[in-house]
C-alpha cells in the first residue's frame, strides 16, 4: 500500500483548514483506544505508525521513515538537524517556522512531513550562508531587521516569498484594486508579513530591509 | 576596578569603534538560521530524549491522584517525572512558586509531570495519557475584589514614601485631579519558548538553555536540586527573547535535569507555547489611583500615586509608583505600592517593571491635568521639571535632559500642529489625534566581570557570562574591546553566556549594556597593563591603535606581546557610592499620532517618535532597534495586550499567541528615534546608560492620549480597545 497517495490527496484540505485539522489529528491519537474499549483510563496505542517520505531540502534529496505524526518542522529540525526554521508556537500562530515549499511559504509546524512527498523545500539555510548571504539576509543585517534572531529565519523566508507573490500578481487584503497588479507599498508588505510575529519589534526595520531588496530587484 | 569617582577622559572617548553604528557581529548567524538556540543543540551531546510537560488543570488546590501507568507503558516512554519520584527538591532563591507542583498546586499550569520519550511525538502522546484528579481549593483570583477587601488603603502606610503634607496641600490646590487607572496582566510572549537540553556526567550537570541571568539561574538550579553550584554548568549563548521572562530558573530547566536523571540520558524540554503564559511569570495587573494638585499656573504642589497589584504569597508588588517619586517636582508627595495575595500564576519582572505600567497611568494623569489647567501637555511637564531628587533635594540627577527630549520631540513631530480640542480633527473616515508622554527609567549599577585574552595572532577574545537577548551585547562588547585594545572588530572574538566565564551583570533592567561593557573595559585596562609590562613600556603613556602599541618613538605590533605565550586578564567593574550620591536615570519623550475609525473605533497608529537621553549610545544601530522594539511593545500594551483572567477558575484564558494579541507588522508604522548627544561620566567609564526599557516607558500613555485627542474619549482602563470607545465616539456627521 502506498499511504502517501492518500496523504497527498488530503493535502489541499489540510492547507485550507490547518489549525482544526491538526488539533483533531493530535487530539485523536490516544483517543481511539479509549473510545473503542469504553474504559475510563485510555490505553496507549501499540506503536507509532511510520511511513516513508522523500523530498528535497535546499537541493538535497532526503528519504525519511517517520512517525506519521511528525510535522514538517520537526522533520527538518529533529531529523535533518536543519534548525533554521524555528518552533515558536507549534500552532501556526507565530510564523517562526516559515519555509518555502514549491515556491510558496507555509507554516511548517502546521503541515505533516509525510504530506510532502516529492516536494521541493527551501529553508533559511538554503537561501544563503554566513559567508554568502542571500540579498534579503544581507538587507536584514544592514537594517538591523532583527534582535533576538528567533523569528528571523521565518521573517526572511516570508519576505523572499512575499516579493514573489507580488511579482506573481497575487493580491492581499491590502490590495485596493484586485484587477490591477499589486503594488510594492509598505502597506502591502506589512499586510503580507503580518503572519510573522517579531516580539522584539523589529517591524519598522524589516520593512526597510524588504523595501531595499525589492527596489534592487525591481 | 572600583568606580567611585566620575570618569575622566579614557580610551573609550576616542570613539573609533564605540559609538559608531555597527551591524551586529552575530548577524550572519542569526539571519542564516545557524545561531544555535537551546533546543537545537544536537551538536553538544548525543542520544537526546524528548520531554513533554504536563501542567496543572486547576488554579489552586491539591492533586488527589495522579496516574502515570498508562503513560509509562506507552511506546517509547523512558521515564515520567512527578513530585512523587523527583526526590527532595528545594526552591530557587528567586522563585516564588515551586516549579514542579504536587500534591499542592499553587497556580494553573504549574508543572505536575514530565514525560520523557524517544521522540517528541511519543512524549506528547503519552502525556495525554496521564490522568490527574484534583481537589479544587479556594483561590483568590480577582484583583479588584482583593483591593476592596484590603479596606481603605488611602491612608498612608508605613511602607509609603511621604514627603511634606500631601493631604493638606491637595485639599488646598486650586486645580486637582483624582482618577483611577487600570493596567491588565501582560505576558512577555518572547518568540523562543523556555527550552533546555540537560545532560548528567556522574554528579555533574550541564544545561544548554535560554536564560538572561546565567549566574542567578546556575545558583538556583543547584539550590533546587540540592547540589553544589560548582557542579552545575549553564550555557546560554543565544536567547530568543526574554523581556524578563527568562531572568529566572524555570520549569523547562529543572524538568530537563530531572528527566535526564530519571531516563539516564540527555533530555531536552521546551515549554509548549500554550503552557507558557500560566506556567511562567507575567507582568501583574495594577489598579492605580493618582491625585495631583497644582497652582493655577500649573506648578504641582501635591502628588500622590498609589498602586494595588496581586501576587502569590511571598511575591512582590508591581512597583508602579516608583517613577512618581522622581519624575516631577512638587513639595508634598505620597506614593505606595500595595500588595494583595492572589493565587494567579507568579507575577514578576517584565520589561521596565514598575515604570511601564506606572507611566501608563501617570502620563495619562498628566495629560488630563494639563487639560484642566488649560496648559499644553508638553509645557505642563516642562514647568514641573526637577534637576534634583524631589524627596531628597540635596541629591542631584547625574544628568537629566527630560526638557530637551520633550522640546526636540515636539519640534520634530510637529506638535504645534496639534489641535488641542479633542475629537475635532478628521481625515476622511478617520478621527486623527496626537499625544505624547514623558519617558523615565532608572539606570542601575551592578558588578560585572570579564576575562580578556590576547593570543599570538593578535586576536582579542572576551569571555563573560553576559547574555545577548537581542539587545546587541555581542556587538557592543566587541566594540568596547576593539576600542580599548586598538584593534579592528575583525580581531575580536566574543564568547558569552557560559557559567564557566566571569560573572557579569546579565541582561535585565536595561543594566546590561553599561555594566557589561564597563566590566570588559576593566578587564581590558588590566590586559593593557600586562601588554605594556610584557613589552617593557610604561602603560600610562602607551597608545593602543591600529593593532600597534606605541610608546614614545617605539611602535610594536600588539600580537608581539603574546609572543611568549597568550596573555589573559580578568577584572570586574565595581561601583562605589556614586549611585547613592546622584540619582541616575534615563529620560525620553514619546510622540504618537493615531487615527481612529469614526464608525468602528478601530485605532491605527500612524506615526511614532521617541527622543531619548540615556548617556553615551554605544551602538546607535542596535540601540535604535531596542527603542523601536520597545515602542512596538508599548503599542501592544496600549491597544491590545491583556491576559484575560478567569476569576472563577483562576487562570489566564488567552494563553497562546492567537489569543494573546501582540503587535504584528500591520500594526506598526515607520518609527523614528532620536538620541540626544549625551555622556554621563557618573554612570561608568563607558559614560553610558541603558535604553532597552526606556523605549517602552510612557509609550502606552502617549497612544492613549493620542486616542483621546482624536476622539475625546478618555479611557483609563488598558488596553484601549474599540469596545471602550464605541458608544462614546463623536456622532457621525
CSV table of N, CA and C in Angstrom, one decimal, chain A residues 74-154:
chain,number,residue,atom,x,y,z
A,74,UNK,N,9.3,19.5,12.5
A,74,UNK,CA,10.1,18.6,13.4
A,74,UNK,C,11.0,17.7,12.5
A,75,UNK,N,10.5,17.3,11.3
A,75,UNK,CA,11.3,16.5,10.4
A,75,UNK,C,12.6,17.3,10.1
A,76,UNK,N,12.4,18.6,9.8
A,76,UNK,CA,13.6,19.4,9.4
A,76,UNK,C,14.5,19.6,10.6
A,77,UNK,N,13.9,19.9,11.8
A,77,UNK,CA,14.7,20.3,12.9
A,77,UNK,C,15.3,19.1,13.7
A,78,UNK,N,14.5,18.1,13.9
A,78,UNK,CA,14.9,17.0,14.7
A,78,UNK,C,15.5,15.8,13.9
A,79,UNK,N,15.1,15.7,12.6
A,79,UNK,CA,15.6,14.5,11.9
A,79,UNK,C,16.7,15.0,10.9
A,80,UNK,N,16.6,16.1,10.3
A,80,UNK,CA,17.6,16.6,9.4
A,80,UNK,C,18.6,17.6,10.0
A,81,UNK,N,18.2,18.0,11.3
A,81,UNK,CA,19.1,18.9,12.0
A,81,UNK,C,19.2,20.3,11.3
A,82,UNK,N,18.2,20.6,10.5
A,82,UNK,CA,18.1,21.9,9.9
A,82,UNK,C,17.3,22.8,10.9
A,83,UNK,N,18.0,23.5,11.8
A,83,UNK,CA,17.3,24.1,12.9
A,83,UNK,C,17.1,25.6,12.6
A,84,UNK,N,17.3,26.0,11.4
A,84,UNK,CA,17.0,27.4,11.0
A,84,UNK,C,15.5,27.7,11.2
A,85,UNK,N,14.6,26.9,10.6
A,85,UNK,CA,13.2,27.0,10.9
A,85,UNK,C,12.9,26.9,12.4
A,86,UNK,N,12.2,27.8,13.0
A,86,UNK,CA,12.1,27.8,14.5
A,86,UNK,C,10.7,27.3,14.9
A,87,UNK,N,10.7,26.7,16.1
A,87,UNK,CA,9.4,26.4,16.7
A,87,UNK,C,9.1,27.4,17.8
A,88,UNK,N,8.2,28.3,17.4
A,88,UNK,CA,7.8,29.4,18.3
A,88,UNK,C,6.6,29.0,19.1
A,89,UNK,N,5.6,28.4,18.4
A,89,UNK,CA,4.3,28.1,19.0
A,89,UNK,C,3.8,26.7,18.7
A,90,UNK,N,4.3,26.1,17.5
A,90,UNK,CA,3.8,24.8,17.1
A,90,UNK,C,2.3,24.8,16.8
A,91,UNK,N,1.7,25.9,16.6
A,91,UNK,CA,0.3,26.0,16.4
A,91,UNK,C,0.0,27.0,15.2
A,92,UNK,N,0.9,27.3,14.4
A,92,UNK,CA,0.6,28.2,13.3
A,92,UNK,C,0.2,29.6,13.7
A,93,UNK,N,0.7,30.1,14.8
A,93,UNK,CA,0.3,31.4,15.3
A,93,UNK,C,1.4,32.4,15.2
A,94,UNK,N,2.6,32.0,14.9
A,94,UNK,CA,3.7,33.0,15.0
A,94,UNK,C,4.5,33.1,13.8
A,95,UNK,N,4.6,32.1,12.9
A,95,UNK,CA,5.3,32.2,11.7
A,95,UNK,C,6.8,31.9,11.7
A,96,UNK,N,7.3,31.6,12.9
A,96,UNK,CA,8.8,31.4,13.1
A,96,UNK,C,9.2,30.2,12.3
A,97,UNK,N,8.3,29.3,12.0
A,97,UNK,CA,8.7,28.0,11.3
A,97,UNK,C,8.5,28.1,9.8
A,98,UNK,N,8.3,29.3,9.2
A,98,UNK,CA,8.1,29.5,7.8
A,98,UNK,C,9.2,28.9,6.9
A,99,UNK,N,8.8,28.1,6.0
A,99,UNK,CA,9.7,27.6,5.0
A,99,UNK,C,9.0,27.8,3.6
A,100,UNK,N,9.7,27.6,2.6
A,100,UNK,CA,9.2,27.8,1.2
A,100,UNK,C,9.1,26.4,0.6
A,101,UNK,N,7.8,26.0,0.2
A,101,UNK,CA,7.6,24.7,-0.4
A,101,UNK,C,7.1,24.9,-1.8
A,102,UNK,N,7.8,24.4,-2.7
A,102,UNK,CA,7.4,24.5,-4.1
A,102,UNK,C,7.1,26.0,-4.4
A,103,UNK,N,7.9,26.9,-3.9
A,103,UNK,CA,7.7,28.3,-4.2
A,103,UNK,C,6.8,29.1,-3.4
A,104,UNK,N,6.0,28.4,-2.5
A,104,UNK,CA,5.1,29.1,-1.6
A,104,UNK,C,5.5,28.9,-0.2
A,105,UNK,N,5.3,30.0,0.6
A,105,UNK,CA,5.7,29.9,2.0
A,105,UNK,C,4.6,29.2,2.8
A,106,UNK,N,4.9,28.4,3.7
A,106,UNK,CA,4.0,27.8,4.6
A,106,UNK,C,4.5,27.8,6.1
A,107,UNK,N,3.6,27.6,7.0
A,107,UNK,CA,4.0,27.3,8.4
A,107,UNK,C,4.3,25.8,8.5
A,108,UNK,N,5.5,25.5,8.6
A,108,UNK,CA,5.9,24.1,8.6
A,108,UNK,C,5.4,23.3,9.8
A,109,UNK,N,5.0,24.0,10.9
A,109,UNK,CA,4.5,23.3,12.1
A,109,UNK,C,3.1,22.9,11.8
A,110,UNK,N,2.4,23.4,10.8
A,110,UNK,CA,1.0,23.0,10.6
A,110,UNK,C,0.9,22.0,9.4
A,111,UNK,N,2.0,21.4,9.1
A,111,UNK,CA,2.0,20.5,8.0
A,111,UNK,C,2.7,19.2,8.3
A,112,UNK,N,2.1,18.1,8.1
A,112,UNK,CA,2.8,16.9,8.4
A,112,UNK,C,3.9,16.5,7.4
A,113,UNK,N,5.0,16.0,7.8
A,113,UNK,CA,6.1,15.8,6.9
A,113,UNK,C,5.7,14.8,5.8
A,114,UNK,N,4.9,13.8,6.1
A,114,UNK,CA,4.5,12.8,5.1
A,114,UNK,C,3.6,13.4,4.0
A,115,UNK,N,3.1,14.6,4.2
A,115,UNK,CA,2.3,15.2,3.1
A,115,UNK,C,3.2,15.8,2.0
A,116,UNK,N,4.5,15.7,2.2
A,116,UNK,CA,5.4,16.5,1.3
A,116,UNK,C,6.2,15.6,0.3
A,117,UNK,N,5.6,14.4,0.0
A,117,UNK,CA,6.2,13.5,-1.0
A,117,UNK,C,6.6,14.3,-2.3
A,118,UNK,N,7.8,14.3,-2.6
A,118,UNK,CA,8.2,14.9,-3.9
A,118,UNK,C,8.4,16.4,-3.9
A,119,UNK,N,8.1,17.0,-2.8
A,119,UNK,CA,8.1,18.5,-2.7
A,119,UNK,C,9.6,19.0,-2.7
A,120,UNK,N,9.7,20.3,-3.2
A,120,UNK,CA,11.0,21.0,-3.1
A,120,UNK,C,10.9,22.0,-2.0
A,121,UNK,N,11.6,21.8,-0.9
A,121,UNK,CA,11.5,22.6,0.3
A,121,UNK,C,12.8,23.5,0.4
A,122,UNK,N,12.6,24.8,0.7
A,122,UNK,CA,13.7,25.7,0.9
A,122,UNK,C,13.6,26.2,2.3
A,123,UNK,N,14.6,26.0,3.1
A,123,UNK,CA,14.7,26.6,4.4
A,123,UNK,C,15.6,27.8,4.4
A,124,UNK,N,15.7,28.5,5.5
A,124,UNK,CA,16.6,29.6,5.6
A,124,UNK,C,18.1,29.2,5.2
A,125,UNK,N,18.4,28.0,5.6
A,125,UNK,CA,19.8,27.5,5.3
A,125,UNK,C,20.0,27.4,3.8
A,126,UNK,N,18.9,27.3,3.0
A,126,UNK,CA,19.0,27.1,1.6
A,126,UNK,C,19.1,28.5,0.9
A,127,UNK,N,18.8,29.6,1.6
A,127,UNK,CA,18.9,30.9,0.9
A,127,UNK,C,20.3,31.4,0.9
A,128,UNK,N,21.0,31.2,1.9
A,128,UNK,CA,22.4,31.7,2.0
A,128,UNK,C,23.1,31.2,3.2
A,129,UNK,N,24.4,31.5,3.3
A,129,UNK,CA,25.2,31.0,4.4
A,129,UNK,C,25.9,32.3,5.0
A,130,UNK,N,26.5,32.1,6.2
A,130,UNK,CA,27.1,33.3,6.8
A,130,UNK,C,28.2,33.9,5.9
A,131,UNK,N,28.8,33.1,5.1
A,131,UNK,CA,29.9,33.6,4.2
A,131,UNK,C,29.3,34.1,2.9
A,132,UNK,N,28.1,33.7,2.6
A,132,UNK,CA,27.5,34.1,1.3
A,132,UNK,C,26.0,34.4,1.5
A,133,UNK,N,25.7,35.5,2.1
A,133,UNK,CA,24.3,35.8,2.4
A,133,UNK,C,23.5,36.1,1.2
A,134,UNK,N,22.2,35.6,1.2
A,134,UNK,CA,21.2,36.0,0.3
A,134,UNK,C,21.0,37.5,0.4
A,135,UNK,N,20.6,38.2,-0.7
A,135,UNK,CA,20.4,39.7,-0.6
A,135,UNK,C,19.4,40.0,0.6
A,136,UNK,N,18.4,39.2,0.8
A,136,UNK,CA,17.5,39.5,1.9
A,136,UNK,C,18.1,39.4,3.2
A,137,UNK,N,19.0,38.4,3.4
A,137,UNK,CA,19.7,38.2,4.6
A,137,UNK,C,20.6,39.4,4.9
A,138,UNK,N,21.3,39.8,3.8
A,138,UNK,CA,22.2,40.9,3.9
A,138,UNK,C,21.5,42.2,4.3
A,139,UNK,N,20.3,42.4,3.7
A,139,UNK,CA,19.5,43.6,4.0
A,139,UNK,C,19.0,43.5,5.4
A,140,UNK,N,18.6,42.4,6.0
A,140,UNK,CA,18.2,42.3,7.4
A,140,UNK,C,19.4,42.7,8.3
A,141,UNK,N,20.6,42.2,7.9
A,141,UNK,CA,21.8,42.6,8.7
A,141,UNK,C,22.0,44.1,8.7
A,142,UNK,N,22.0,44.7,7.4
A,142,UNK,CA,22.2,46.1,7.3
A,142,UNK,C,21.2,47.0,8.0
A,143,UNK,N,19.9,46.6,7.9
A,143,UNK,CA,18.9,47.4,8.5
A,143,UNK,C,18.6,47.0,10.0
A,144,UNK,N,19.3,46.1,10.5
A,144,UNK,CA,19.1,45.6,11.8
A,144,UNK,C,17.6,45.1,12.0
A,145,UNK,N,17.2,44.3,11.0
A,145,UNK,CA,15.8,43.8,11.0
A,145,UNK,C,15.6,42.6,11.8
A,146,UNK,N,16.1,42.6,13.0
A,146,UNK,CA,16.0,41.5,13.9
A,146,UNK,C,16.7,41.9,15.2
A,147,UNK,N,16.4,41.2,16.3
A,147,UNK,CA,17.1,41.4,17.5
A,147,UNK,C,17.5,40.1,18.1
A,148,UNK,N,16.5,39.4,18.8
A,148,UNK,CA,16.9,38.1,19.4
A,148,UNK,C,17.2,37.1,18.3
A,149,UNK,N,16.7,37.3,17.1
A,149,UNK,CA,17.0,36.4,16.0
A,149,UNK,C,16.1,35.2,15.9
A,150,UNK,N,15.2,35.0,16.8
A,150,UNK,CA,14.4,33.7,16.8
A,150,UNK,C,13.4,33.7,15.7
A,151,UNK,N,12.7,34.8,15.4
A,151,UNK,CA,11.7,34.9,14.4
A,151,UNK,C,12.4,35.1,13.0
A,152,UNK,N,13.6,35.4,13.0
A,152,UNK,CA,14.3,36.0,11.8
A,152,UNK,C,14.3,35.0,10.6
A,153,UNK,N,14.6,33.8,10.8
A,153,UNK,CA,14.6,32.9,9.6
A,153,UNK,C,13.2,32.8,9.0
A,154,UNK,N,12.2,32.8,9.8
A,154,UNK,CA,10.8,32.8,9.3
A,154,UNK,C,10.5,34.2,8.6
